[in-house]
PDB file of C-alpha atoms in Angstrom:
ATOM      1  CA  SER A  28      51.407  18.680  29.993  1.00  0.00           C
ATOM      2  CA  GLN A  29      49.372  15.538  30.301  1.00  0.00           C
ATOM      3  CA  THR A  30      48.607  13.927  33.632  1.00  0.00           C
ATOM      4  CA  ILE A  31      46.645  10.874  34.659  1.00  0.00           C
ATOM      5  CA  HIS A  32      44.916  10.463  37.988  1.00  0.00           C
ATOM      6  CA  GLN A  33      43.494   7.421  39.732  1.00  0.00           C
ATOM      7  CA  TRP A  34      41.593   7.143  42.920  1.00  0.00           C
ATOM      8  CA  PRO A  35      41.435   5.863  45.471  1.00  0.00           C
ATOM      9  CA  ALA A  36      45.082   4.875  45.929  1.00  0.00           C
ATOM     10  CA  THR A  37      44.206   1.983  48.225  1.00  0.00           C
ATOM     11  CA  LEU A  38      40.964   0.225  48.973  1.00  0.00           C
ATOM     12  CA  VAL A  39      39.900  -2.592  51.246  1.00  0.00           C
ATOM     13  CA  GLN A  40      36.456  -4.031  50.480  1.00  0.00           C
ATOM     14  CA  PRO A  41      34.515  -7.058  51.712  1.00  0.00           C
ATOM     15  CA  VAL A  42      33.486  -9.850  49.386  1.00  0.00           C
ATOM     16  CA  GLY A  43      30.155  -9.062  47.751  1.00  0.00           C
ATOM     17  CA  SER A  44      30.486  -5.304  48.004  1.00  0.00           C
ATOM     18  CA  PRO A  45      30.404  -3.020  44.925  1.00  0.00           C
ATOM     19  CA  LEU A  46      33.464  -1.365  43.426  1.00  0.00           C
ATOM     20  CA  SER A  47      34.095   1.853  41.567  1.00  0.00           C
ATOM     21  CA  LEU A  48      37.567   2.973  40.549  1.00  0.00           C
ATOM     22  CA  GLU A  49      38.013   6.177  38.633  1.00  0.00           C
ATOM     23  CA  CYS A  50      40.668   7.328  36.197  1.00  0.00           C
ATOM     24  CA  THR A  51      40.886  10.757  34.618  1.00  0.00           C
ATOM     25  CA  VAL A  52      43.348  12.203  32.122  1.00  0.00           C
ATOM     26  CA  GLU A  53      44.172  15.842  31.734  1.00  0.00           C
ATOM     27  CA  GLY A  54      45.905  17.732  28.982  1.00  0.00           C
ATOM     28  CA  THR A  55      44.864  15.644  26.033  1.00  0.00           C
ATOM     29  CA  SER A  56      41.743  14.968  23.960  1.00  0.00           C
ATOM     30  CA  ASN A  57      40.234  11.721  22.733  1.00  0.00           C
ATOM     31  CA  PRO A  58      42.851   9.452  24.305  1.00  0.00           C
ATOM     32  CA  ASN A  59      42.749   5.685  24.160  1.00  0.00           C
ATOM     33  CA  LEU A  60      42.187   4.487  27.714  1.00  0.00           C
ATOM     34  CA  TYR A  61      43.106   1.199  29.311  1.00  0.00           C
ATOM     35  CA  TRP A  62      42.450  -0.712  32.566  1.00  0.00           C
ATOM     36  CA  TYR A  63      45.054  -3.262  33.637  1.00  0.00           C
ATOM     37  CA  ARG A  64      45.231  -5.557  36.634  1.00  0.00           C
ATOM     38  CA  GLN A  65      48.349  -6.934  38.255  1.00  0.00           C
ATOM     39  CA  ALA A  66      47.580  -9.866  40.521  1.00  0.00           C
ATOM     40  CA  ALA A  67      50.151 -10.800  43.153  1.00  0.00           C
ATOM     41  CA  GLY A  68      53.191 -12.421  41.568  1.00  0.00           C
ATOM     42  CA  ARG A  69      51.810 -12.048  38.054  1.00  0.00           C
ATOM     43  CA  GLY A  70      52.272  -9.725  35.100  1.00  0.00           C
ATOM     44  CA  LEU A  71      49.986  -6.969  33.985  1.00  0.00           C
ATOM     45  CA  GLN A  72      46.825  -8.102  32.290  1.00  0.00           C
ATOM     46  CA  LEU A  73      44.686  -5.904  30.065  1.00  0.00           C
ATOM     47  CA  LEU A  74      41.085  -5.840  31.262  1.00  0.00           C
ATOM     48  CA  PHE A  75      39.383  -3.193  29.145  1.00  0.00           C
ATOM     49  CA  TYR A  76      40.285  -0.561  26.591  1.00  0.00           C
ATOM     50  CA  SER A  77      38.356   2.292  25.081  1.00  0.00           C
ATOM     51  CA  VAL A  78      38.879   4.347  21.930  1.00  0.00           C
ATOM     52  CA  GLY A  79      36.074   6.804  22.670  1.00  0.00           C
ATOM     53  CA  ILE A  80      33.105   7.764  24.805  1.00  0.00           C
ATOM     54  CA  GLY A  81      30.848   4.786  25.376  1.00  0.00           C
ATOM     55  CA  GLN A  82      33.175   2.450  23.426  1.00  0.00           C
ATOM     56  CA  ILE A  83      34.511  -0.334  25.617  1.00  0.00           C
ATOM     57  CA  SER A  84      36.298  -3.516  24.635  1.00  0.00           C
ATOM     58  CA  SER A  85      36.668  -6.296  27.166  1.00  0.00           C
ATOM     59  CA  GLU A  86      39.694  -8.502  26.965  1.00  0.00           C
ATOM     60  CA  VAL A  87      38.975 -11.035  29.693  1.00  0.00           C
ATOM     61  CA  PRO A  88      35.597 -12.340  30.876  1.00  0.00           C
ATOM     62  CA  GLN A  89      35.296 -11.452  34.504  1.00  0.00           C
ATOM     63  CA  ASN A  90      33.381  -9.942  37.344  1.00  0.00           C
ATOM     64  CA  LEU A  91      34.240  -6.400  36.298  1.00  0.00           C
ATOM     65  CA  SER A  92      32.879  -3.804  33.884  1.00  0.00           C
ATOM     66  CA  ALA A  93      34.114  -0.504  32.526  1.00  0.00           C
ATOM     67  CA  SER A  94      32.489   2.682  31.367  1.00  0.00           C
ATOM     68  CA  ARG A  95      33.612   5.883  29.723  1.00  0.00           C
ATOM     69  CA  PRO A  96      31.025   8.526  30.426  1.00  0.00           C
ATOM     70  CA  GLN A  97      33.257  11.408  29.356  1.00  0.00           C
ATOM     71  CA  ASP A  98      36.165  11.752  26.950  1.00  0.00           C
ATOM     72  CA  ARG A  99      38.836  11.699  29.630  1.00  0.00           C
ATOM     73  CA  GLN A 100      37.142   9.639  32.328  1.00  0.00           C
ATOM     74  CA  PHE A 101      37.339   5.865  32.623  1.00  0.00           C
ATOM     75  CA  ILE A 102      35.596   3.935  35.390  1.00  0.00           C
ATOM     76  CA  LEU A 103      36.074   0.349  36.489  1.00  0.00           C
ATOM     77  CA  SER A 104      33.188  -1.205  38.367  1.00  0.00           C
ATOM     78  CA  SER A 105      31.881  -4.337  39.946  1.00  0.00           C
ATOM     79  CA  LYS A 106      28.482  -5.111  41.429  1.00  0.00           C
ATOM     80  CA  LYS A 107      29.831  -7.822  43.746  1.00  0.00           C
ATOM     81  CA  LEU A 108      33.542  -8.246  44.465  1.00  0.00           C
ATOM     82  CA  LEU A 109      35.201 -11.633  44.645  1.00  0.00           C
ATOM     83  CA  LEU A 110      38.337 -12.494  46.585  1.00  0.00           C
ATOM     84  CA  SER A 111      40.072 -13.058  43.228  1.00  0.00           C
ATOM     85  CA  ASP A 112      39.485  -9.408  42.313  1.00  0.00           C
ATOM     86  CA  SER A 113      42.253  -8.367  44.704  1.00  0.00           C
ATOM     87  CA  GLY A 114      45.207  -6.821  42.950  1.00  0.00           C
ATOM     88  CA  PHE A 115      46.785  -3.672  41.689  1.00  0.00           C
ATOM     89  CA  TYR A 116      44.715  -1.810  39.102  1.00  0.00           C
ATOM     90  CA  LEU A 117      46.385   0.512  36.661  1.00  0.00           C
ATOM     91  CA  CYS A 118      44.829   2.950  34.246  1.00  0.00           C
ATOM     92  CA  ALA A 119      46.774   4.056  31.194  1.00  0.00           C
ATOM     93  CA  TRP A 120      46.279   6.304  28.202  1.00  0.00           C
ATOM     94  CA  SER A 121      47.754   6.655  24.758  1.00  0.00           C
ATOM     95  CA  VAL A 122      47.415   9.200  21.997  1.00  0.00           C
ATOM     96  CA  THR A 123      44.987   8.228  19.226  1.00  0.00           C
ATOM     97  CA  GLY A 124      47.144   7.196  16.308  1.00  0.00           C
ATOM     98  CA  HIS A 125      50.096   6.460  18.562  1.00  0.00           C
ATOM     99  CA  PRO A 126      48.894   3.450  20.488  1.00  0.00           C
ATOM    100  CA  TYR A 127      52.250   1.942  21.171  1.00  0.00           C
ATOM    101  CA  GLU A 128      53.299   4.410  23.791  1.00  0.00           C
ATOM    102  CA  GLN A 129      51.182   4.253  26.893  1.00  0.00           C
ATOM    103  CA  TYR A 130      51.333   6.367  30.002  1.00  0.00           C
ATOM    104  CA  PHE A 131      50.343   4.823  33.312  1.00  0.00           C
ATOM    105  CA  GLY A 132      48.515   6.196  36.293  1.00  0.00           C
ATOM    106  CA  PRO A 133      49.677   5.705  39.902  1.00  0.00           C
ATOM    107  CA  GLY A 134      47.409   2.698  40.414  1.00  0.00           C
ATOM    108  CA  THR A 135      44.892   1.517  43.002  1.00  0.00           C
ATOM    109  CA  ARG A 136      45.695  -1.381  45.319  1.00  0.00           C
ATOM    110  CA  LEU A 137      42.513  -3.294  46.001  1.00  0.00           C
ATOM    111  CA  THR A 138      42.256  -5.891  48.756  1.00  0.00           C
ATOM    112  CA  VAL A 139      39.067  -7.899  48.935  1.00  0.00           C
ATOM    113  CA  THR A 140      38.546  -9.497  52.327  1.00  0.00           C
TER     114      THR A 140
ATOM    115  CA  LYS B   1      50.318 -17.595  21.162  1.00  0.00           C
ATOM    116  CA  ASN B   2      52.143 -14.319  21.739  1.00  0.00           C
ATOM    117  CA  GLU B   3      54.441 -14.682  24.677  1.00  0.00           C
ATOM    118  CA  VAL B   4      56.904 -12.392  26.409  1.00  0.00           C
ATOM    119  CA  GLU B   5      59.503 -13.964  28.629  1.00  0.00           C
ATOM    120  CA  GLN B   6      61.892 -12.145  30.899  1.00  0.00           C
ATOM    121  CA  SER B   7      64.998 -13.336  32.672  1.00  0.00           C
ATOM    122  CA  PRO B   8      66.046 -13.433  35.364  1.00  0.00           C
ATOM    123  CA  GLN B   9      62.939 -13.233  37.524  1.00  0.00           C
ATOM    124  CA  ASN B  10      64.943 -11.929  40.449  1.00  0.00           C
ATOM    125  CA  LEU B  11      68.282 -10.187  40.466  1.00  0.00           C
ATOM    126  CA  THR B  12      70.440  -8.891  43.269  1.00  0.00           C
ATOM    127  CA  ALA B  13      73.499  -6.744  42.766  1.00  0.00           C
ATOM    128  CA  GLN B  14      76.017  -4.684  44.655  1.00  0.00           C
ATOM    129  CA  GLU B  15      76.089  -0.967  44.078  1.00  0.00           C
ATOM    130  CA  GLY B  16      78.194  -0.125  41.056  1.00  0.00           C
ATOM    131  CA  GLU B  17      77.635  -3.388  39.203  1.00  0.00           C
ATOM    132  CA  PHE B  18      76.612  -3.594  35.557  1.00  0.00           C
ATOM    133  CA  ILE B  19      73.158  -5.165  35.247  1.00  0.00           C
ATOM    134  CA  THR B  20      71.475  -6.867  32.308  1.00  0.00           C
ATOM    135  CA  ILE B  21      67.819  -7.891  32.087  1.00  0.00           C
ATOM    136  CA  ASN B  22      66.623  -9.888  29.092  1.00  0.00           C
ATOM    137  CA  CYS B  23      63.343 -10.119  27.244  1.00  0.00           C
ATOM    138  CA  SER B  24      62.407 -12.452  24.445  1.00  0.00           C
ATOM    139  CA  TYR B  25      59.176 -12.710  22.489  1.00  0.00           C
ATOM    140  CA  SER B  26      57.670 -15.223  20.142  1.00  0.00           C
ATOM    141  CA  VAL B  27      56.436 -13.365  17.069  1.00  0.00           C
ATOM    142  CA  GLY B  28      57.158 -10.168  15.156  1.00  0.00           C
ATOM    143  CA  ILE B  29      56.271  -6.984  16.978  1.00  0.00           C
ATOM    144  CA  SER B  30      55.657  -3.344  16.257  1.00  0.00           C
ATOM    145  CA  ALA B  31      57.385  -1.990  19.344  1.00  0.00           C
ATOM    146  CA  LEU B  32      58.929  -3.079  22.613  1.00  0.00           C
ATOM    147  CA  HIS B  33      58.673  -1.218  25.873  1.00  0.00           C
ATOM    148  CA  TRP B  34      60.722  -1.263  29.042  1.00  0.00           C
ATOM    149  CA  LEU B  35      58.844  -0.125  32.117  1.00  0.00           C
ATOM    150  CA  GLN B  36      59.929   0.427  35.716  1.00  0.00           C
ATOM    151  CA  GLN B  37      57.575  -0.312  38.565  1.00  0.00           C
ATOM    152  CA  HIS B  38      58.495   1.263  41.852  1.00  0.00           C
ATOM    153  CA  PRO B  39      57.887  -0.479  45.198  1.00  0.00           C
ATOM    154  CA  GLY B  40      54.722   1.589  45.682  1.00  0.00           C
ATOM    155  CA  GLY B  41      53.343   0.236  42.403  1.00  0.00           C
ATOM    156  CA  GLY B  42      53.621   3.214  40.099  1.00  0.00           C
ATOM    157  CA  ILE B  43      54.871   2.488  36.605  1.00  0.00           C
ATOM    158  CA  VAL B  44      57.164   4.658  34.529  1.00  0.00           C
ATOM    159  CA  SER B  45      57.878   4.099  30.900  1.00  0.00           C
ATOM    160  CA  LEU B  46      61.676   3.929  30.362  1.00  0.00           C
ATOM    161  CA  PHE B  47      61.998   3.160  26.675  1.00  0.00           C
ATOM    162  CA  MET B  48      59.985   2.338  23.597  1.00  0.00           C
ATOM    163  CA  LEU B  49      61.978   0.944  20.725  1.00  0.00           C
ATOM    164  CA  SER B  50      61.443  -0.941  17.505  1.00  0.00           C
ATOM    165  CA  SER B  51      65.062  -1.282  16.393  1.00  0.00           C
ATOM    166  CA  GLY B  52      68.621  -0.609  17.444  1.00  0.00           C
ATOM    167  CA  LYS B  53      69.527   0.951  20.731  1.00  0.00           C
ATOM    168  CA  LYS B  54      68.467   3.769  23.032  1.00  0.00           C
ATOM    169  CA  LYS B  55      70.258   5.348  25.933  1.00  0.00           C
ATOM    170  CA  HIS B  56      69.033   7.510  28.768  1.00  0.00           C
ATOM    171  CA  GLY B  57      71.449   8.310  31.535  1.00  0.00           C
ATOM    172  CA  ARG B  58      72.719   5.028  32.982  1.00  0.00           C
ATOM    173  CA  LEU B  59      70.058   2.990  31.189  1.00  0.00           C
ATOM    174  CA  ILE B  60      70.586   1.403  27.811  1.00  0.00           C
ATOM    175  CA  ALA B  61      67.994  -0.635  25.879  1.00  0.00           C
ATOM    176  CA  THR B  62      68.805  -2.727  22.813  1.00  0.00           C
ATOM    177  CA  ILE B  63      66.651  -4.799  20.540  1.00  0.00           C
ATOM    178  CA  ASN B  64      67.486  -7.464  17.963  1.00  0.00           C
ATOM    179  CA  ILE B  65      64.494  -7.888  15.704  1.00  0.00           C
ATOM    180  CA  GLN B  66      65.848 -10.999  13.955  1.00  0.00           C
ATOM    181  CA  GLU B  67      66.480 -12.797  17.223  1.00  0.00           C
ATOM    182  CA  LYS B  68      63.308 -11.418  18.857  1.00  0.00           C
ATOM    183  CA  HIS B  69      65.257 -10.339  21.875  1.00  0.00           C
ATOM    184  CA  SER B  70      65.805  -7.171  23.862  1.00  0.00           C
ATOM    185  CA  SER B  71      68.070  -6.274  26.759  1.00  0.00           C
ATOM    186  CA  LEU B  72      67.938  -3.582  29.370  1.00  0.00           C
ATOM    187  CA  HIS B  73      71.341  -2.590  30.816  1.00  0.00           C
ATOM    188  CA  ILE B  74      71.980  -0.486  33.892  1.00  0.00           C
ATOM    189  CA  THR B  75      75.486   0.837  34.285  1.00  0.00           C
ATOM    190  CA  ALA B  76      76.951   1.765  37.699  1.00  0.00           C
ATOM    191  CA  SER B  77      73.855   0.490  39.474  1.00  0.00           C
ATOM    192  CA  HIS B  78      72.587   2.271  42.568  1.00  0.00           C
ATOM    193  CA  PRO B  79      70.175   1.234  45.343  1.00  0.00           C
ATOM    194  CA  ARG B  80      67.590   3.657  43.940  1.00  0.00           C
ATOM    195  CA  ASP B  81      67.526   1.453  40.810  1.00  0.00           C
ATOM    196  CA  SER B  82      65.814  -1.228  42.902  1.00  0.00           C
ATOM    197  CA  ALA B  83      62.466  -1.869  41.275  1.00  0.00           C
ATOM    198  CA  VAL B  84      60.623  -4.298  39.055  1.00  0.00           C
ATOM    199  CA  TYR B  85      61.519  -3.945  35.403  1.00  0.00           C
ATOM    200  CA  ILE B  86      58.847  -5.014  32.927  1.00  0.00           C
ATOM    201  CA  CYS B  87      59.122  -5.751  29.244  1.00  0.00           C
ATOM    202  CA  ALA B  88      56.013  -5.275  27.090  1.00  0.00           C
ATOM    203  CA  VAL B  89      55.418  -5.670  23.364  1.00  0.00           C
ATOM    204  CA  SER B  90      52.803  -4.480  20.929  1.00  0.00           C
ATOM    205  CA  PHE B  91      51.767  -6.267  17.728  1.00  0.00           C
ATOM    206  CA  ASN B  92      50.304  -3.704  15.334  1.00  0.00           C
ATOM    207  CA  THR B  93      47.472  -3.069  17.768  1.00  0.00           C
ATOM    208  CA  ASP B  94      46.918  -0.668  20.632  1.00  0.00           C
ATOM    209  CA  LYS B  95      47.352  -3.447  23.158  1.00  0.00           C
ATOM    210  CA  LEU B  96      50.449  -4.359  25.113  1.00  0.00           C
ATOM    211  CA  ILE B  97      51.455  -7.855  26.147  1.00  0.00           C
ATOM    212  CA  PHE B  98      53.515  -7.815  29.312  1.00  0.00           C
ATOM    213  CA  GLY B  99      56.235 -10.003  30.689  1.00  0.00           C
ATOM    214  CA  THR B 100      56.043 -10.927  34.372  1.00  0.00           C
ATOM    215  CA  GLY B 101      58.854  -8.606  35.306  1.00  0.00           C
ATOM    216  CA  THR B 102      62.328  -8.819  36.808  1.00  0.00           C
ATOM    217  CA  ARG B 103      62.701  -7.784  40.441  1.00  0.00           C
ATOM    218  CA  LEU B 104      66.021  -5.986  40.932  1.00  0.00           C
ATOM    219  CA  GLN B 105      67.553  -5.225  44.306  1.00  0.00           C
ATOM    220  CA  VAL B 106      70.762  -3.237  44.475  1.00  0.00           C
ATOM    221  CA  PHE B 107      72.532  -3.224  47.813  1.00  0.00           C
ATOM    222  CA  PRO B 108      74.892  -0.519  48.967  1.00  0.00           C
TER     223      PRO B 108
END
């Protein structure tokens, strides 16, 4: 069966510090991968999605970047965090050819202080 | 602009009540999703539907394509149903557009 992992689960970082959030998927090959952010009181917003290794599409200009160094690994990064980067970050995957059904990871709650 | 609107934003109920959450969208879609977000933040996909009606346990989801509207019903609600329920739609792409969610609290 397929599983999706995210870590860390919670993170408190000072403004200006770097960020690295990791997402890995098991039990499937060549998934589509997604990073979402949920700011306090707001809906989920798609940040990045990837259809393959090294292929990243950015949906919203921001202080963040994403990379996909391996087929089932998706990383969200920042060189210098801003207060506005605080939120709940969710990784999701879908089967290539079946993009409408997405499966979500447990999420990472990031607080920038 | 593609928009997804949910109502109500907040909902409280007594245990056992029948609950309805509504979702409307502005243009034609490929599929509509109902998701449940637990207090800890984790999200579970409840339904994906493009027409008609689906049922799983005490949960029922319906969609009316012509009216661009979907409803999520919970029968015999229970405190463990307390969560945020999120509607999301896809438009022939691999991207989802999310509503802002409905926060449900069911009291014993």
